[in-house]
Coordinates of C-alpha atoms and ligand atoms in Angstrom, one line a residue:
M348 CA 7.7 -5.7 -8.6
A349 CA 8.6 -5.7 -12.2
G350 CA 12.3 -6.0 -11.6
P351 CA 12.4 -9.3 -9.7
V352 CA 9.7 -10.9 -11.9
L353 CA 11.6 -10.0 -15.0
A354 CA 14.9 -11.3 -13.5
Y355 CA 13.1 -14.5 -12.5
W356 CA 11.7 -15.2 -15.9
L357 CA 14.9 -14.2 -17.8
R358 CA 16.9 -16.7 -15.8
R359 CA 14.3 -19.4 -16.3
H360 CA 14.4 -18.7 -20.1
G361 CA 18.3 -19.1 -20.0
F362 CA 19.4 -15.5 -19.8
T363 CA 21.9 -14.1 -17.2
P364 CA 20.3 -11.0 -15.7
T365 CA 21.7 -8.6 -13.2
L366 CA 19.4 -6.6 -10.9
V367 CA 20.4 -3.0 -9.9
E368 CA 18.5 -1.5 -7.0
R369 CA 19.0 1.9 -5.5
A370 CA 17.9 0.8 -2.0
P371 CA 20.5 -1.0 0.2
G372 CA 18.6 -4.2 0.0
P373 CA 15.3 -5.7 -1.3
R374 CA 12.6 -3.1 -0.7
K375 CA 10.5 -4.8 2.0
T376 CA 9.1 -1.8 3.9
G377 CA 6.3 0.6 3.5
G378 CA 3.4 1.2 1.1
H379 CA 0.0 -0.3 1.3
A380 CA -2.0 -3.2 0.0
V381 CA -1.7 -4.0 -3.8
D382 CA -4.0 -6.0 -6.0
L383 CA -3.2 -9.0 -8.2
F384 CA -5.8 -9.8 -10.8
R385 CA -6.4 -12.9 -12.9
P386 CA -3.5 -12.6 -15.4
A387 CA -0.9 -11.7 -12.8
I388 CA -2.1 -14.5 -10.5
E389 CA -1.6 -17.0 -13.3
I390 CA 1.9 -15.8 -13.7
V391 CA 2.9 -16.0 -10.0
E392 CA 1.3 -19.4 -10.0
R393 CA 3.7 -20.4 -12.9
M394 CA 6.6 -19.0 -10.7
G395 CA 5.5 -21.4 -8.0
V396 CA 5.0 -18.5 -5.4
L397 CA 1.2 -18.5 -5.3
P398 CA 1.1 -20.6 -2.1
A399 CA 3.5 -18.1 -0.4
I400 CA 1.4 -15.2 -1.6
L401 CA -1.9 -16.9 -0.4
G402 CA -0.3 -17.3 3.0
K403 CA 0.3 -13.5 3.2
T404 CA -3.0 -12.0 1.8
T405 CA -4.6 -9.2 3.7
A406 CA -7.5 -9.8 6.0
S407 CA -9.9 -7.0 5.3
D408 CA -13.3 -8.4 4.8
V409 CA -15.4 -5.3 5.7
L410 CA -14.9 -1.7 4.7
T411 CA -16.7 0.8 7.0
L412 CA -17.4 4.1 5.2
L413 CA -17.5 7.0 7.7
S414 CA -18.3 10.7 7.0
D415 CA -20.1 13.5 8.7
A416 CA -23.1 12.5 6.5
D417 CA -22.8 8.9 7.8
P418 CA -21.3 9.1 11.3
A419 CA -22.5 5.5 12.2
G420 CA -20.8 4.1 9.1
V421 CA -21.9 2.2 6.0
E422 CA -20.5 -1.4 5.7
I423 CA -19.3 -2.8 2.4
E424 CA -18.4 -6.5 2.0
L425 CA -15.1 -6.2 0.2
K426 CA -14.8 -9.7 -1.3
R427 CA -18.2 -9.5 -2.9
F428 CA -17.5 -6.0 -4.1
M429 CA -14.2 -7.0 -5.8
A430 CA -15.9 -10.0 -7.4
A431 CA -17.8 -7.5 -9.6
F432 CA -14.4 -6.4 -11.1
S433 CA -12.6 -9.8 -11.4
D434 CA -13.3 -13.4 -10.8
R435 CA -9.8 -13.9 -9.6
H436 CA -8.3 -11.3 -7.3
L437 CA -6.2 -11.2 -4.2
E438 CA -4.8 -8.4 -2.1
I439 CA -1.4 -8.4 -0.3
M440 CA 0.8 -5.8 1.4
R441 CA 3.3 -4.4 -1.1
E442 CA 6.2 -5.3 1.2
D443 CA 5.1 -9.0 1.5
L444 CA 4.7 -9.4 -2.3
S445 CA 8.1 -7.6 -2.8
E446 CA 9.8 -10.0 -0.4
I447 CA 8.2 -13.1 -2.1
L448 CA 9.2 -12.0 -5.5
H449 CA 12.8 -11.1 -4.4
D450 CA 13.1 -14.6 -2.8
A451 CA 12.0 -16.1 -6.1
S452 CA 14.9 -14.4 -7.8
F453 CA 17.4 -15.6 -5.2
G454 CA 20.8 -16.3 -6.6
I455 CA 20.6 -13.7 -9.5
E456 CA 23.4 -11.2 -9.4
A457 CA 22.1 -8.0 -7.7
I458 CA 23.8 -4.7 -7.2
F459 CA 22.2 -2.9 -4.3
G460 CA 22.7 0.7 -3.2
D461 CA 23.5 1.8 -6.7
S462 CA 22.0 3.6 -9.7
I463 CA 22.9 4.0 -13.3
T464 CA 24.4 7.4 -14.2
A465 CA 25.0 7.0 -18.0
L466 CA 24.0 4.6 -20.8
K467 CA 25.8 4.5 -24.1
Q468 CA 24.4 2.3 -26.8
R469 CA 26.6 0.5 -29.3
E470 CA 25.5 -1.9 -32.0
D471 CA 26.3 -5.0 -30.0
A472 CA 26.0 -3.8 -26.3
V473 CA 25.2 -1.0 -23.9
E474 CA 27.9 0.6 -21.8
V475 CA 26.5 1.3 -18.4
S476 CA 28.1 3.6 -15.8
F477 CA 27.1 3.4 -12.1
E478 CA 27.2 5.8 -9.2
H479 CA 29.4 3.4 -7.3
A480 CA 30.2 0.2 -9.2
P481 CA 32.6 0.1 -12.0
A482 CA 31.2 0.6 -15.6
R483 CA 30.2 -2.6 -17.4
E484 CA 28.7 -3.8 -20.6
F485 CA 25.3 -5.5 -21.0
E486 CA 23.6 -6.8 -24.1
L487 CA 20.3 -5.2 -23.0
V488 CA 19.2 -2.8 -20.3
I489 CA 15.6 -2.8 -19.0
G490 CA 14.5 0.0 -16.7
A491 CA 12.2 -1.4 -14.0
D492 CA 12.7 1.6 -11.7
G493 CA 9.1 2.8 -11.3
L494 CA 7.1 5.9 -12.1
H495 CA 10.1 8.3 -11.6
S496 CA 12.4 6.0 -13.7
N497 CA 16.0 7.1 -14.0
V498 CA 16.6 4.8 -17.0
R499 CA 13.6 6.5 -18.8
R500 CA 15.1 9.9 -18.0
L501 CA 18.5 9.0 -19.4
V502 CA 17.1 7.5 -22.6
F503 CA 13.8 9.3 -23.4
G504 CA 14.3 12.6 -21.5
P505 CA 12.8 14.5 -18.5
E506 CA 9.7 12.9 -16.8
E507 CA 7.5 16.0 -17.3
Q508 CA 7.4 15.3 -21.0
F509 CA 5.6 12.0 -20.5
T510 CA 3.6 12.2 -17.3
E511 CA 0.1 13.7 -16.8
Y512 CA -1.0 14.7 -13.4
V513 CA -4.4 13.2 -12.7
G514 CA -5.5 15.6 -10.0
A515 CA -4.8 13.7 -6.7
Y516 CA -2.2 12.7 -4.2
L517 CA -1.6 9.5 -2.2
A518 CA 0.4 9.0 1.0
V519 CA 0.8 5.9 3.2
V520 CA 2.0 6.0 6.8
T521 CA 3.2 2.9 8.6
M522 CA 2.1 3.2 12.3
P523 CA 1.2 1.1 15.4
N524 CA -2.2 -0.7 15.2
Y525 CA -3.4 1.3 18.2
L526 CA -7.1 0.7 17.3
G527 CA -6.6 -3.1 17.3
L528 CA -7.9 -3.4 13.8
S529 CA -8.0 -6.9 12.2
D530 CA -10.5 -7.7 9.4
R531 CA -12.0 -4.2 9.1
T532 CA -10.8 -1.2 7.1
L533 CA -12.1 2.2 8.3
L534 CA -12.4 4.9 5.6
Y535 CA -13.2 8.4 6.8
R536 CA -14.2 10.7 3.9
T537 CA -14.8 14.4 3.6
P538 CA -15.4 16.3 0.3
G539 CA -12.1 16.0 -1.7
R540 CA -10.2 14.0 1.0
M541 CA -10.2 10.5 2.5
I542 CA -8.2 8.6 5.1
G543 CA -8.2 4.8 5.3
L544 CA -7.0 2.8 8.4
Y545 CA -6.3 -0.9 8.3
A546 CA -4.1 -3.5 9.9
A547 CA -1.1 -4.9 8.0
P548 CA -1.7 -8.5 9.1
H549 CA 1.7 -10.0 8.9
S550 CA 3.8 -7.2 10.3
G551 CA 1.6 -6.4 13.3
D552 CA 1.4 -2.7 12.4
A553 CA -1.3 -0.6 10.7
R554 CA -1.4 1.7 7.7
A555 CA -3.0 5.0 7.2
V556 CA -3.7 5.8 3.6
F557 CA -4.4 9.4 2.6
L558 CA -5.9 10.2 -0.7
W559 CA -7.0 13.7 -1.7
N560 CA -7.8 16.0 -4.7
S561 CA -5.6 18.9 -5.5
E562 CA -6.4 20.9 -8.6
R563 CA -2.7 21.5 -9.4
P564 CA 0.5 19.6 -8.7
L565 CA 1.9 20.7 -5.3
G566 CA 5.5 21.3 -6.4
V567 CA 6.9 19.0 -3.7
H568 CA 9.7 16.7 -5.0
H569 CA 9.2 13.0 -4.8
R570 CA 12.3 12.6 -2.6
D571 CA 11.5 15.6 -0.2
I572 CA 10.1 13.6 2.7
P573 CA 10.0 16.4 5.3
G574 CA 8.2 18.6 2.7
Q575 CA 5.7 15.8 1.9
K576 CA 4.9 15.3 5.6
Q577 CA 4.3 19.1 6.0
V578 CA 1.8 18.9 3.0
L579 CA -0.1 16.2 4.9
R580 CA -0.2 18.2 8.1
T581 CA -1.5 21.2 6.2
T582 CA -4.1 19.3 4.1
F583 CA -5.5 17.2 6.9
G584 CA -4.8 19.2 10.0
D585 CA -8.3 20.6 10.4
L586 CA -10.0 17.2 10.5
G587 CA -11.2 15.4 13.6
W588 CA -12.0 11.6 14.0
E589 CA -8.6 9.7 14.3
V590 CA -6.7 12.2 12.0
P591 CA -4.8 14.2 14.8
R592 CA -3.5 10.9 16.2
V593 CA -2.4 9.6 12.8
L594 CA -0.7 12.9 11.9
A595 CA 1.2 12.8 15.1
E596 CA 2.7 9.4 13.9
L597 CA 4.4 11.3 11.0
D598 CA 7.2 12.2 13.5
H599 CA 7.9 8.5 14.2
T600 CA 6.8 6.5 11.2
P601 CA 9.4 3.9 10.1
A602 CA 8.1 3.9 6.4
F603 CA 6.4 6.7 4.5
Y604 CA 5.2 6.7 0.9
F605 CA 3.9 9.8 -1.0
D606 CA 3.3 10.5 -4.6
S607 CA 1.2 12.4 -7.0
V608 CA -1.4 10.3 -8.8
S609 CA 0.1 10.7 -12.3
Q610 CA -0.1 8.8 -15.4
L611 CA 2.6 8.0 -18.0
K612 CA 1.6 8.7 -21.6
L613 CA 4.4 6.8 -23.4
Q614 CA 2.9 4.6 -26.1
S615 CA 6.3 2.9 -27.0
W616 CA 9.0 2.3 -24.4
S617 CA 12.0 0.8 -26.2
R618 CA 15.0 2.4 -27.9
G619 CA 17.6 0.2 -29.5
R620 CA 18.9 -2.2 -26.7
I621 CA 17.1 -0.4 -23.9
S622 CA 13.5 -1.0 -22.9
L623 CA 11.2 -0.2 -19.9
V624 CA 8.9 -2.4 -17.9
G625 CA 6.2 -1.7 -15.2
D626 CA 5.6 1.8 -14.0
A627 CA 8.7 3.0 -15.7
G628 CA 7.1 2.4 -19.0
Y629 CA 3.4 2.5 -18.7
C630 CA 2.2 3.5 -15.2
P631 CA -1.6 4.1 -15.2
G632 CA -1.3 5.9 -11.9
P633 CA -0.6 4.8 -8.3
A634 CA -3.5 3.2 -6.5
I635 CA -6.0 3.6 -9.3
G636 CA -5.1 1.5 -12.3
G637 CA -3.9 -2.0 -11.3
S638 CA -0.2 -1.0 -11.7
T639 CA 1.1 -4.0 -9.8
S640 CA -0.8 -6.5 -12.0
L641 CA 0.3 -4.7 -15.1
A642 CA 4.0 -4.7 -13.9
V643 CA 3.9 -8.4 -13.3
V644 CA 2.3 -9.2 -16.7
G645 CA 4.6 -6.8 -18.5
A646 CA 7.8 -8.4 -17.0
Y647 CA 6.6 -11.9 -17.8
V648 CA 5.6 -11.0 -21.4
L649 CA 8.9 -9.1 -22.0
A650 CA 11.1 -12.1 -20.8
G651 CA 8.9 -14.5 -22.8
E652 CA 9.1 -12.5 -26.0
L653 CA 12.9 -12.3 -25.6
A654 CA 13.1 -16.0 -25.3
A655 CA 10.6 -16.6 -28.2
A656 CA 12.6 -14.3 -30.4
R657 CA 15.8 -16.2 -29.5
G658 CA 17.4 -13.0 -28.2
D659 CA 16.4 -10.9 -31.2
H660 CA 15.7 -7.9 -29.0
S661 CA 14.2 -5.6 -31.7
R662 CA 11.6 -8.2 -32.6
A663 CA 10.9 -9.1 -28.9
F664 CA 10.5 -5.4 -27.9
A665 CA 8.2 -4.7 -30.8
V666 CA 6.0 -7.8 -30.2
C667 CA 5.9 -7.2 -26.5
E668 CA 4.8 -3.6 -26.9
A669 CA 2.1 -4.5 -29.4
S670 CA 0.7 -7.2 -27.1
L671 CA 0.8 -5.0 -24.0
L672 CA -0.4 -1.7 -25.5
P673 CA -4.2 -2.5 -25.4
Y674 CA -3.9 -3.6 -21.8
V675 CA -1.9 -0.5 -20.9
L676 CA -4.3 1.8 -22.7
A677 CA -7.3 0.2 -21.1
S678 CA -5.6 0.4 -17.7
R679 CA -5.0 4.1 -18.2
R680 CA -8.6 4.8 -19.2
F681 CA -9.8 2.8 -16.2
A682 CA -7.4 4.8 -13.9
L683 CA -8.7 8.1 -15.1
H684 CA -12.3 6.9 -14.6
T685 CA -11.4 5.7 -11.0
A686 CA -9.6 8.9 -10.2
R687 CA -12.8 10.9 -11.0
Q688 CA -15.1 8.5 -9.1
L689 CA -12.9 7.7 -6.0
I690 CA -12.9 10.9 -4.1
A691 CA -16.3 12.4 -3.6
R692 CA -16.4 16.2 -4.0
G693 CA -19.6 17.1 -2.0
R694 CA -21.6 15.8 0.9
G695 CA -24.4 14.5 -1.3
E696 CA -22.0 12.6 -3.4
L697 CA -20.4 11.1 -0.3
W698 CA -23.8 9.8 0.8
L699 CA -24.8 8.5 -2.6
Q700 CA -21.4 6.8 -3.2
A701 CA -21.7 4.9 0.1
R702 CA -25.1 3.6 -0.9
A703 CA -24.0 2.6 -4.4
L704 CA -20.9 0.7 -3.1
R705 CA -23.0 -1.0 -0.5
L706 CA -25.5 -2.2 -3.1
L707 CA -22.7 -3.6 -5.3
S708 CA -21.3 -5.4 -2.3
V709 CA -24.5 -7.1 -1.2
M710 CA -26.0 -8.1 -4.6
P711 CA -25.1 -11.5 -6.1
A712 CA -21.7 -11.3 -7.9
R713 CA -23.1 -12.0 -11.4
W714 CA -25.4 -9.0 -11.1
G715 CA -22.6 -6.8 -9.9
R716 CA -20.5 -8.0 -12.9
A717 CA -23.4 -7.2 -15.3
I718 CA -23.6 -3.7 -13.8
V719 CA -19.9 -3.1 -14.0
D720 CA -19.8 -4.4 -17.6
L721 CA -22.3 -1.8 -18.6
G722 CA -19.7 0.9 -17.8
R723 CA -17.9 2.1 -20.9
Q724 CA -14.6 1.9 -19.1
R725 CA -14.2 -1.9 -19.4
T726 CA -13.8 -2.2 -15.6
R727 CA -13.2 -5.9 -15.9
L728 CA -10.2 -5.3 -18.1
H729 CA -7.9 -7.5 -16.1
D730 CA -10.0 -10.6 -16.8
T731 CA -10.1 -9.8 -20.5
M732 CA -6.2 -9.7 -20.8
L733 CA -5.0 -13.0 -22.3
V734 CA -1.4 -13.8 -21.6
R735 CA 0.5 -16.3 -23.8
D736 CA 1.9 -19.3 -21.8
Y737 CA 5.6 -19.1 -22.5
T738 CA 6.3 -22.0 -20.1
S739 CA 4.7 -24.5 -22.5
E740 CA 7.0 -23.5 -25.4
A741 CA 10.0 -25.5 -26.5
G742 CA 13.1 -25.2 -24.5
V743 CA 11.5 -23.6 -21.4
A744 CA 11.3 -25.5 -18.2
G745 CA 7.6 -25.8 -17.3
Ligands
FAD777 C1 8.6 1.6 -1.2 C2 7.4 1.7 -2.2 C3 6.2 1.8 -1.7 C4 5.1 1.9 -2.6 N1 3.8 2.0 -2.1 C5 2.8 2.1 -2.9 C6 1.5 2.4 -2.4 O1 1.3 2.4 -1.2 N2 0.4 2.5 -3.2 C7 0.6 2.4 -4.6 O2 -0.3 2.5 -5.3 N3 1.9 2.2 -5.1 C8 2.9 2.1 -4.3 N4 4.2 1.9 -4.8 C9 4.3 1.8 -6.3 C10 3.8 0.4 -6.7 O3 4.7 -0.6 -6.1 C11 4.0 0.3 -8.2 O4 3.0 1.1 -8.8 C12 3.6 -1.1 -8.8 O5 3.8 -2.1 -8.0 C13 4.5 -1.3 -10.1 O6 5.7 -1.8 -9.8 P1 7.1 -1.4 -10.5 O7 8.0 -2.5 -10.2 O8 6.9 -1.0 -11.9 O9 7.6 -0.1 -9.7 P2 8.0 0.1 -8.2 O10 7.3 -0.9 -7.3 O11 7.9 1.5 -7.9 O12 9.5 -0.4 -8.1 C14 10.6 0.4 -8.6 C15 11.9 -0.1 -8.0 O13 13.0 0.6 -8.6 C16 13.8 1.1 -7.6 N5 14.5 2.3 -8.1 C17 14.0 3.5 -8.3 N6 14.9 4.4 -8.8 C18 16.0 3.7 -9.0 C19 17.3 4.0 -9.5 N7 17.6 5.2 -9.9 N8 18.2 3.0 -9.6 C20 17.9 1.7 -9.1 N9 16.7 1.4 -8.6 C21 15.8 2.4 -8.6 C22 12.9 1.4 -6.4 O14 13.7 1.4 -5.2 C23 12.0 0.2 -6.5 O15 12.5 -0.9 -5.9 C24 5.3 1.9 -4.0 C25 6.6 1.7 -4.5 C26 7.7 1.7 -3.6 C27 9.1 1.6 -4.2

């Protein structure tokens, strides 16, 4: 997400970026639905890709909460529920958004199937070595390589120094839409665990999203896919409902995502000519803190500040960090709050949560907003983030 958005805006501001991606091509498969909130929507609008995004939004209108305490299900109207959090919001499958953003950066030099192995900073450039491509020099290097960033490890040190495990895990399984789901998401919850099933509307398949509490990190590496699948089988193997059918899909799934819900604690993410953007620099936690919106905003602001500083990277990095930090810190606070609330720990909590969510989804949006604003976690944080419009400034094509 952050990579292609950054490349797009750098080119538009007159820079000559090069994208480096470990995958053999643009990452278009797997993952689940991601949210774009007001500031990120304004940015993709300025990129001219909003119509394409609107053509690919997800179709879930109704969320049915199922549990042993609520076998018949409690229905939540999703659009009205989300209106309490942001007055401009859309949801799209990660792979669809990724494809649209990559298409927008068409023509920019890209090195696929490769990764950086060493970075050596000089006063005027960075010497970059790759696993496969010959070494090259660049004026700047920006790590947009996600929560487990390789660039961050090379420059700042091992990941463990900067991440805090938030107490939960997330997995997403791509599978056939055997239930024929269309505009309804089913969410089956037990204390400490939940499984969501919904249709991915433009690919014809469905996604199963697993989210569960685990007091301690599980010690499974983020690249150990067989180990991760075994964790899912062990954690959910005792459940009924659709769970046995979904777990059977683990043997055939074409795309599988698994990660701990962890938060980055870095408060500054630049060193010399190297900086970080998106999850690599400030991840609030997968699935809980609006990481995708934050990545889009971060990429846009970084490119805009580099242009505004006429290439003076030290100034640009400092201004960019200062303007993003309040948004990053608020997203992290929000994410910790969400992580605590999202997964109910007991049967009573399951029952109560379902009623509270239902209430929020049926009341008029302005009441919902008022209730949400009462929370100390500034849940409407995305709407409060003001992003400078770099397109209206001198020398930048509007
Ligand atoms: C395939 C996939 C599925 C995802 N599914 C979900 C999901 O279901 N739920 C959720 O909450 N979040 C998911 N995420 C994370 C989510 O996309 C991000 O939290 C958010 O969009 C912020 O985007 P980002 O660009 O900062 O990081 P990411 O979207 O994680 O992108 C990082 C990119 O860097 C690439 N990369 C990683 N390491 C290297 C390397 N060494 N060299 C070169 N390139 C590298 C990755 O292939 C990826 O394209 C997923 C990420 C990926 C890559």
